[in-house]
Amino acid sequence: MRCGKKMKTLRLLWRDVRQGIVTKWYIFLIPALFSFVQTREFHAYLGKLVSQNVLYAQGTFADYLAYVMKGMAVFCFSPNDSFEIPIYWLAFYIGLAYMTAYYAYDDFLMNGRNMFIALRSRGKWWMSKLIYCCIAVIFYYAVCVGVIAVMAVYYNADMGWNVSASVMTYMYSSSAFSLDGKDVLLLTIILPMVITLAVSEVQMLLGFILTPVISFACVCAMYVFSAYYTVWYLVGNYTMWLRSAYIADEGVYPLSGFVFAAGMLAVACACGFMYFQNKDVV
């Protein structure tokens, strides 16, 4: 009996992955292009500096990764400075928000009642959607990092996780060269992915409470405000390692990002279960 229930749950999860991720393969062109364009840009810029005898480094995989995932530095309000939102960064995260915005809601409208009857558990349906969202985020980042790695190999970069001190100091700040491999992994992949996962789960829940359009608009607005304001409660700041307190005195602390993400995930999970337990599907 238990084996049968597990098989139903796994079949539901595979169905979510197939219809929510596989059939939307074209969305993954966004992280691929995001990485491809920026790695080419970084290589061209690095080559220019080398030809001018400014730097004597070919770059490492970590350098390429840091450049692609940098976002933007802390914006300081000044009458002499104009604000320019990092377009690549914004497109990357809005692309993911769009991919996860509608599937769960549309699936509920079309198949929710039948699925609840077949599974005999509304909680399993919601849990499958949470796992689907997690898989979608991981795949999205995997495509991004995979393209960066391929391009780094193509450009004969050292495939190590340590950044080049000269590149970091010249392009960013004197504190950036102290980042080691663990810091790079934490700030450029793990923390942004955890934050994005939390945002996606909450967005999916809000799609049922408000509408997918409104929840998607809220996420887009959050990312725009995150680029403008460097504050701990605008979680888009945690996806930009240049905003980290490791780099900028006014930056946000990674630990607070993990705590915030854990709270968002807990709320999305618990509130989702309560919402669907009381949801009228007749």
Tab-separated table of C-alpha atoms in Angstrom:
chain	number	residue	atom	x	y	z
A	1	MET	CA	0.000	0.000	0.000
A	2	ARG	CA	2.741	2.412	0.975
A	3	CYS	CA	4.717	1.438	-2.114
A	4	GLY	CA	1.690	2.274	-4.262
A	5	LYS	CA	1.330	5.701	-2.658
A	6	LYS	CA	5.016	6.424	-3.199
A	7	MET	CA	4.727	5.447	-6.839
A	8	LYS	CA	1.777	7.814	-7.276
A	9	THR	CA	3.762	10.622	-5.688
A	10	LEU	CA	6.800	9.920	-7.876
A	11	ARG	CA	4.655	9.775	-10.999
A	12	LEU	CA	3.137	13.117	-10.049
A	13	LEU	CA	6.592	14.614	-9.529
A	14	TRP	CA	7.799	13.272	-12.888
A	15	ARG	CA	4.676	14.730	-14.492
A	16	ASP	CA	5.453	18.128	-12.927
A	17	VAL	CA	9.062	17.962	-14.109
A	18	ARG	CA	8.018	16.949	-17.609
A	19	GLN	CA	5.300	19.554	-18.026
A	20	GLY	CA	6.788	22.346	-15.914
A	21	ILE	CA	10.447	22.052	-16.937
A	22	VAL	CA	11.059	19.779	-19.949
A	23	THR	CA	8.324	21.335	-22.088
A	24	LYS	CA	9.685	24.779	-21.228
A	25	TRP	CA	13.225	23.967	-22.370
A	26	TYR	CA	13.401	27.256	-24.263
A	27	ILE	CA	13.462	29.196	-20.981
A	28	PHE	CA	16.882	27.690	-20.303
A	29	LEU	CA	18.218	29.659	-23.246
A	30	ILE	CA	18.127	32.663	-20.911
A	31	PRO	CA	20.804	31.426	-18.457
A	32	ALA	CA	22.786	30.019	-21.385
A	33	LEU	CA	22.822	33.368	-23.204
A	34	PHE	CA	23.361	35.209	-19.922
A	35	SER	CA	26.553	33.229	-19.314
A	36	PHE	CA	27.714	33.136	-22.930
A	37	VAL	CA	27.489	36.886	-23.522
A	38	GLN	CA	29.132	37.845	-20.251
A	39	THR	CA	31.980	35.351	-20.466
A	40	ARG	CA	32.797	36.686	-23.946
A	41	GLU	CA	32.635	40.203	-22.558
A	42	PHE	CA	34.955	39.335	-19.687
A	43	HIS	CA	37.434	37.562	-21.958
A	44	ALA	CA	37.562	40.522	-24.335
A	45	TYR	CA	38.059	42.946	-21.440
A	46	LEU	CA	40.735	40.783	-19.861
A	47	GLY	CA	42.544	40.462	-23.180
A	48	LYS	CA	42.515	44.223	-23.592
A	49	LEU	CA	44.072	44.721	-20.167
A	50	VAL	CA	46.732	42.115	-20.902
A	51	SER	CA	47.580	43.715	-24.274
A	52	GLN	CA	47.967	47.069	-22.544
A	53	ASN	CA	50.283	45.503	-19.941
A	54	VAL	CA	47.852	46.450	-17.194
A	55	LEU	CA	47.395	42.850	-16.066
A	56	TYR	CA	49.353	39.660	-16.628
A	57	ALA	CA	46.672	37.077	-15.925
A	58	GLN	CA	44.684	34.743	-18.191
A	59	GLY	CA	41.952	34.392	-15.619
A	60	THR	CA	40.518	31.406	-13.802
A	61	PHE	CA	37.142	29.711	-13.809
A	62	ALA	CA	36.426	31.559	-10.561
A	63	ASP	CA	37.211	34.892	-12.257
A	64	TYR	CA	34.733	34.136	-15.037
A	65	LEU	CA	32.122	32.959	-12.545
A	66	ALA	CA	32.582	36.063	-10.391
A	67	TYR	CA	32.227	38.370	-13.375
A	68	VAL	CA	29.039	36.748	-14.635
A	69	MET	CA	27.358	36.600	-11.209
A	70	LYS	CA	28.535	39.960	-9.878
A	71	GLY	CA	25.293	41.924	-10.268
A	72	MET	CA	26.256	45.461	-9.328
A	73	ALA	CA	28.073	47.238	-6.547
A	74	VAL	CA	26.290	49.092	-3.758
A	75	PHE	CA	24.569	52.116	-5.246
A	76	CYS	CA	25.285	55.324	-3.364
A	77	PHE	CA	22.825	58.146	-3.843
A	78	SER	CA	24.503	61.159	-5.370
A	79	PRO	CA	23.323	64.023	-7.627
A	80	ASN	CA	26.311	63.327	-9.863
A	81	ASP	CA	25.666	59.604	-10.310
A	82	SER	CA	22.911	58.103	-12.438
A	83	PHE	CA	21.391	54.759	-11.604
A	84	GLU	CA	21.734	52.010	-14.221
A	85	ILE	CA	20.116	48.703	-13.434
A	86	PRO	CA	22.233	45.634	-14.332
A	87	ILE	CA	20.231	44.377	-17.318
A	88	TYR	CA	21.876	40.944	-17.587
A	89	TRP	CA	21.328	40.250	-13.910
A	90	LEU	CA	17.700	41.393	-14.053
A	91	ALA	CA	16.952	39.335	-17.177
A	92	PHE	CA	18.466	36.228	-15.576
A	93	TYR	CA	16.255	36.367	-12.493
A	94	ILE	CA	13.100	37.531	-14.245
A	95	GLY	CA	13.504	34.627	-16.663
A	96	LEU	CA	13.441	32.162	-13.786
A	97	ALA	CA	10.511	33.955	-12.158
A	98	TYR	CA	8.570	33.681	-15.416
A	99	MET	CA	9.301	29.966	-15.766
A	100	THR	CA	7.854	29.145	-12.337
A	101	ALA	CA	5.052	31.720	-12.366
A	102	TYR	CA	2.201	29.896	-14.079
A	103	TYR	CA	2.655	26.134	-14.162
A	104	ALA	CA	1.393	25.213	-10.680
A	105	TYR	CA	-1.594	27.554	-10.923
A	106	ASP	CA	-2.604	26.351	-14.386
A	107	ASP	CA	-2.188	22.724	-13.372
A	108	PHE	CA	-4.446	23.276	-10.367
A	109	LEU	CA	-7.171	24.855	-12.486
A	110	MET	CA	-7.090	22.080	-15.077
A	111	ASN	CA	-6.297	18.986	-13.020
A	112	GLY	CA	-6.428	19.896	-9.329
A	113	ARG	CA	-9.684	18.161	-8.441
A	114	ASN	CA	-8.800	14.941	-10.248
A	115	MET	CA	-5.308	14.919	-8.753
A	116	PHE	CA	-6.606	15.406	-5.220
A	117	ILE	CA	-8.982	12.490	-5.652
A	118	ALA	CA	-6.319	10.236	-7.185
A	119	LEU	CA	-3.694	11.035	-4.553
A	120	ARG	CA	-6.157	11.231	-1.642
A	121	SER	CA	-3.858	13.919	-0.279
A	122	ARG	CA	-3.756	17.617	-1.039
A	123	GLY	CA	-0.477	17.918	0.827
A	124	LYS	CA	1.293	15.534	-1.562
A	125	TRP	CA	0.157	17.623	-4.521
A	126	TRP	CA	1.609	20.773	-2.955
A	127	MET	CA	4.792	18.984	-1.921
A	128	SER	CA	5.276	17.827	-5.501
A	129	LYS	CA	4.984	21.432	-6.674
A	130	LEU	CA	7.562	22.559	-4.100
A	131	ILE	CA	10.009	19.878	-5.247
A	132	TYR	CA	9.347	20.716	-8.903
A	133	CYS	CA	10.185	24.340	-8.166
A	134	CYS	CA	13.403	23.293	-6.428
A	135	ILE	CA	14.452	21.154	-9.403
A	136	ALA	CA	13.675	23.996	-11.817
A	137	VAL	CA	15.891	26.420	-9.896
A	138	ILE	CA	18.769	23.927	-9.657
A	139	PHE	CA	18.607	23.169	-13.393
A	140	TYR	CA	18.480	26.880	-14.211
A	141	TYR	CA	21.670	27.529	-12.262
A	142	ALA	CA	23.274	24.346	-13.600
A	143	VAL	CA	22.850	25.606	-17.161
A	144	CYS	CA	24.335	28.965	-16.180
A	145	VAL	CA	27.384	27.520	-14.434
A	146	GLY	CA	27.813	24.832	-17.092
A	147	VAL	CA	28.063	27.397	-19.890
A	148	ILE	CA	30.531	29.455	-17.852
A	149	ALA	CA	32.686	26.353	-17.375
A	150	VAL	CA	32.579	25.479	-21.078
A	151	MET	CA	33.526	29.014	-22.060
A	152	ALA	CA	36.322	29.118	-19.493
A	153	VAL	CA	37.759	25.903	-20.955
A	154	TYR	CA	37.410	27.333	-24.459
A	155	TYR	CA	39.381	30.425	-23.415
A	156	ASN	CA	42.095	28.279	-21.785
A	157	ALA	CA	41.403	29.593	-18.308
A	158	ASP	CA	42.720	27.857	-15.232
A	159	MET	CA	39.756	25.777	-14.028
A	160	GLY	CA	40.482	26.405	-10.346
A	161	TRP	CA	38.116	27.920	-7.797
A	162	ASN	CA	40.608	30.540	-6.648
A	163	VAL	CA	40.299	34.047	-8.048
A	164	SER	CA	43.215	35.983	-9.519
A	165	ALA	CA	44.291	38.600	-7.009
A	166	SER	CA	45.303	41.073	-9.722
A	167	VAL	CA	41.994	40.719	-11.570
A	168	MET	CA	39.905	41.084	-8.425
A	169	THR	CA	41.848	44.096	-7.158
A	170	TYR	CA	41.818	45.922	-10.496
A	171	MET	CA	38.196	45.237	-11.468
A	172	TYR	CA	36.414	45.326	-8.128
A	173	SER	CA	38.027	46.289	-4.829
A	174	SER	CA	41.052	45.502	-2.721
A	175	SER	CA	38.945	43.287	-0.457
A	176	ALA	CA	37.800	41.067	-3.351
A	177	PHE	CA	41.165	39.370	-3.856
A	178	SER	CA	40.924	37.786	-0.398
A	179	LEU	CA	38.022	35.585	-1.508
A	180	ASP	CA	38.991	31.913	-1.495
A	181	GLY	CA	37.352	29.037	-3.332
A	182	LYS	CA	34.751	28.441	-0.612
A	183	ASP	CA	33.771	32.116	-0.604
A	184	VAL	CA	33.381	32.104	-4.374
A	185	LEU	CA	31.176	29.004	-4.255
A	186	LEU	CA	29.119	30.454	-1.407
A	187	LEU	CA	28.599	33.958	-2.811
A	188	THR	CA	28.206	33.220	-6.512
A	189	ILE	CA	26.247	29.948	-6.520
A	190	ILE	CA	24.960	28.599	-3.198
A	191	LEU	CA	23.550	31.767	-1.619
A	192	PRO	CA	21.952	33.143	-4.825
A	193	MET	CA	20.433	29.729	-5.582
A	194	VAL	CA	18.972	29.359	-2.079
A	195	ILE	CA	17.575	32.887	-2.203
A	196	THR	CA	16.093	32.327	-5.652
A	197	LEU	CA	14.551	29.046	-4.540
A	198	ALA	CA	12.882	30.776	-1.587
A	199	VAL	CA	11.608	33.588	-3.802
A	200	SER	CA	10.249	31.087	-6.347
A	201	GLU	CA	8.415	29.059	-3.690
A	202	VAL	CA	6.807	32.173	-2.194
A	203	GLN	CA	5.960	33.454	-5.666
A	204	MET	CA	4.241	30.157	-6.471
A	205	LEU	CA	2.149	30.397	-3.296
A	206	LEU	CA	1.237	34.038	-3.948
A	207	GLY	CA	0.140	33.009	-7.417
A	208	PHE	CA	-2.755	31.113	-5.814
A	209	ILE	CA	-3.576	33.772	-3.242
A	210	LEU	CA	-3.357	36.776	-5.587
A	211	THR	CA	-2.902	35.632	-9.211
A	212	PRO	CA	0.219	34.519	-11.104
A	213	VAL	CA	0.395	37.862	-12.898
A	214	ILE	CA	0.403	39.873	-9.676
A	215	SER	CA	2.887	37.559	-7.948
A	216	PHE	CA	5.204	37.742	-10.976
A	217	ALA	CA	4.944	41.542	-10.985
A	218	CYS	CA	5.770	41.625	-7.252
A	219	VAL	CA	8.907	39.544	-7.807
A	220	CYS	CA	10.018	41.746	-10.703
A	221	ALA	CA	9.483	44.858	-8.567
A	222	MET	CA	11.441	43.287	-5.713
A	223	TYR	CA	14.445	42.707	-7.959
A	224	VAL	CA	14.307	46.258	-9.317
A	225	PHE	CA	14.155	47.740	-5.812
A	226	SER	CA	16.949	45.388	-4.719
A	227	ALA	CA	19.214	46.881	-7.366
A	228	TYR	CA	18.449	50.385	-6.114
A	229	TYR	CA	18.431	49.835	-2.344
A	230	THR	CA	21.021	47.772	-0.481
A	231	VAL	CA	18.993	46.567	2.502
A	232	TRP	CA	18.751	43.134	4.104
A	233	TYR	CA	15.004	42.672	3.541
A	234	LEU	CA	15.217	43.103	-0.252
A	235	VAL	CA	16.526	39.622	-0.909
A	236	GLY	CA	17.687	40.317	-4.448
A	237	ASN	CA	20.753	41.904	-2.839
A	238	TYR	CA	21.961	38.470	-1.745
A	239	THR	CA	22.185	37.349	-5.385
A	240	MET	CA	24.901	39.956	-6.082
A	241	TRP	CA	28.219	39.089	-4.481
A	242	LEU	CA	29.433	42.677	-4.913
A	243	ARG	CA	26.766	43.582	-2.346
A	244	SER	CA	28.185	41.146	0.196
A	245	ALA	CA	29.516	42.477	3.484
A	246	TYR	CA	32.685	40.545	2.574
A	247	ILE	CA	33.266	43.157	-0.137
A	248	ALA	CA	31.386	46.336	0.830
A	249	ASP	CA	31.030	47.926	4.250
A	250	GLU	CA	27.401	48.764	3.430
A	251	GLY	CA	26.741	45.267	2.105
A	252	VAL	CA	24.480	42.492	3.340
A	253	TYR	CA	25.641	39.523	5.381
A	254	PRO	CA	25.335	36.058	3.786
A	255	LEU	CA	24.133	34.535	7.060
A	256	SER	CA	21.148	36.866	7.178
A	257	GLY	CA	20.343	35.801	3.624
A	258	PHE	CA	20.288	32.124	4.585
A	259	VAL	CA	18.110	32.873	7.630
A	260	PHE	CA	15.722	34.950	5.531
A	261	ALA	CA	15.547	32.225	2.864
A	262	ALA	CA	14.852	29.537	5.479
A	263	GLY	CA	11.988	31.618	6.850
A	264	MET	CA	10.531	32.162	3.383
A	265	LEU	CA	10.740	28.447	2.582
A	266	ALA	CA	9.071	27.532	5.865
A	267	VAL	CA	6.264	30.021	5.251
A	268	ALA	CA	5.720	28.832	1.680
A	269	CYS	CA	5.606	25.198	2.775
A	270	ALA	CA	3.357	25.627	5.825
A	271	CYS	CA	1.005	28.232	4.351
A	272	GLY	CA	0.682	26.209	1.166
A	273	PHE	CA	-0.378	23.114	3.062
A	274	MET	CA	-2.928	25.107	5.073
A	275	TYR	CA	-4.212	26.885	1.967
A	276	PHE	CA	-4.911	23.692	0.035
A	277	GLN	CA	-6.355	21.846	3.009
A	278	ASN	CA	-9.066	24.522	3.125
A	279	LYS	CA	-9.319	25.124	-0.619
A	280	ASP	CA	-12.671	24.401	-2.232
A	281	VAL	CA	-12.007	22.429	-5.404
A	282	VAL	CA	-15.591	21.493	-6.257
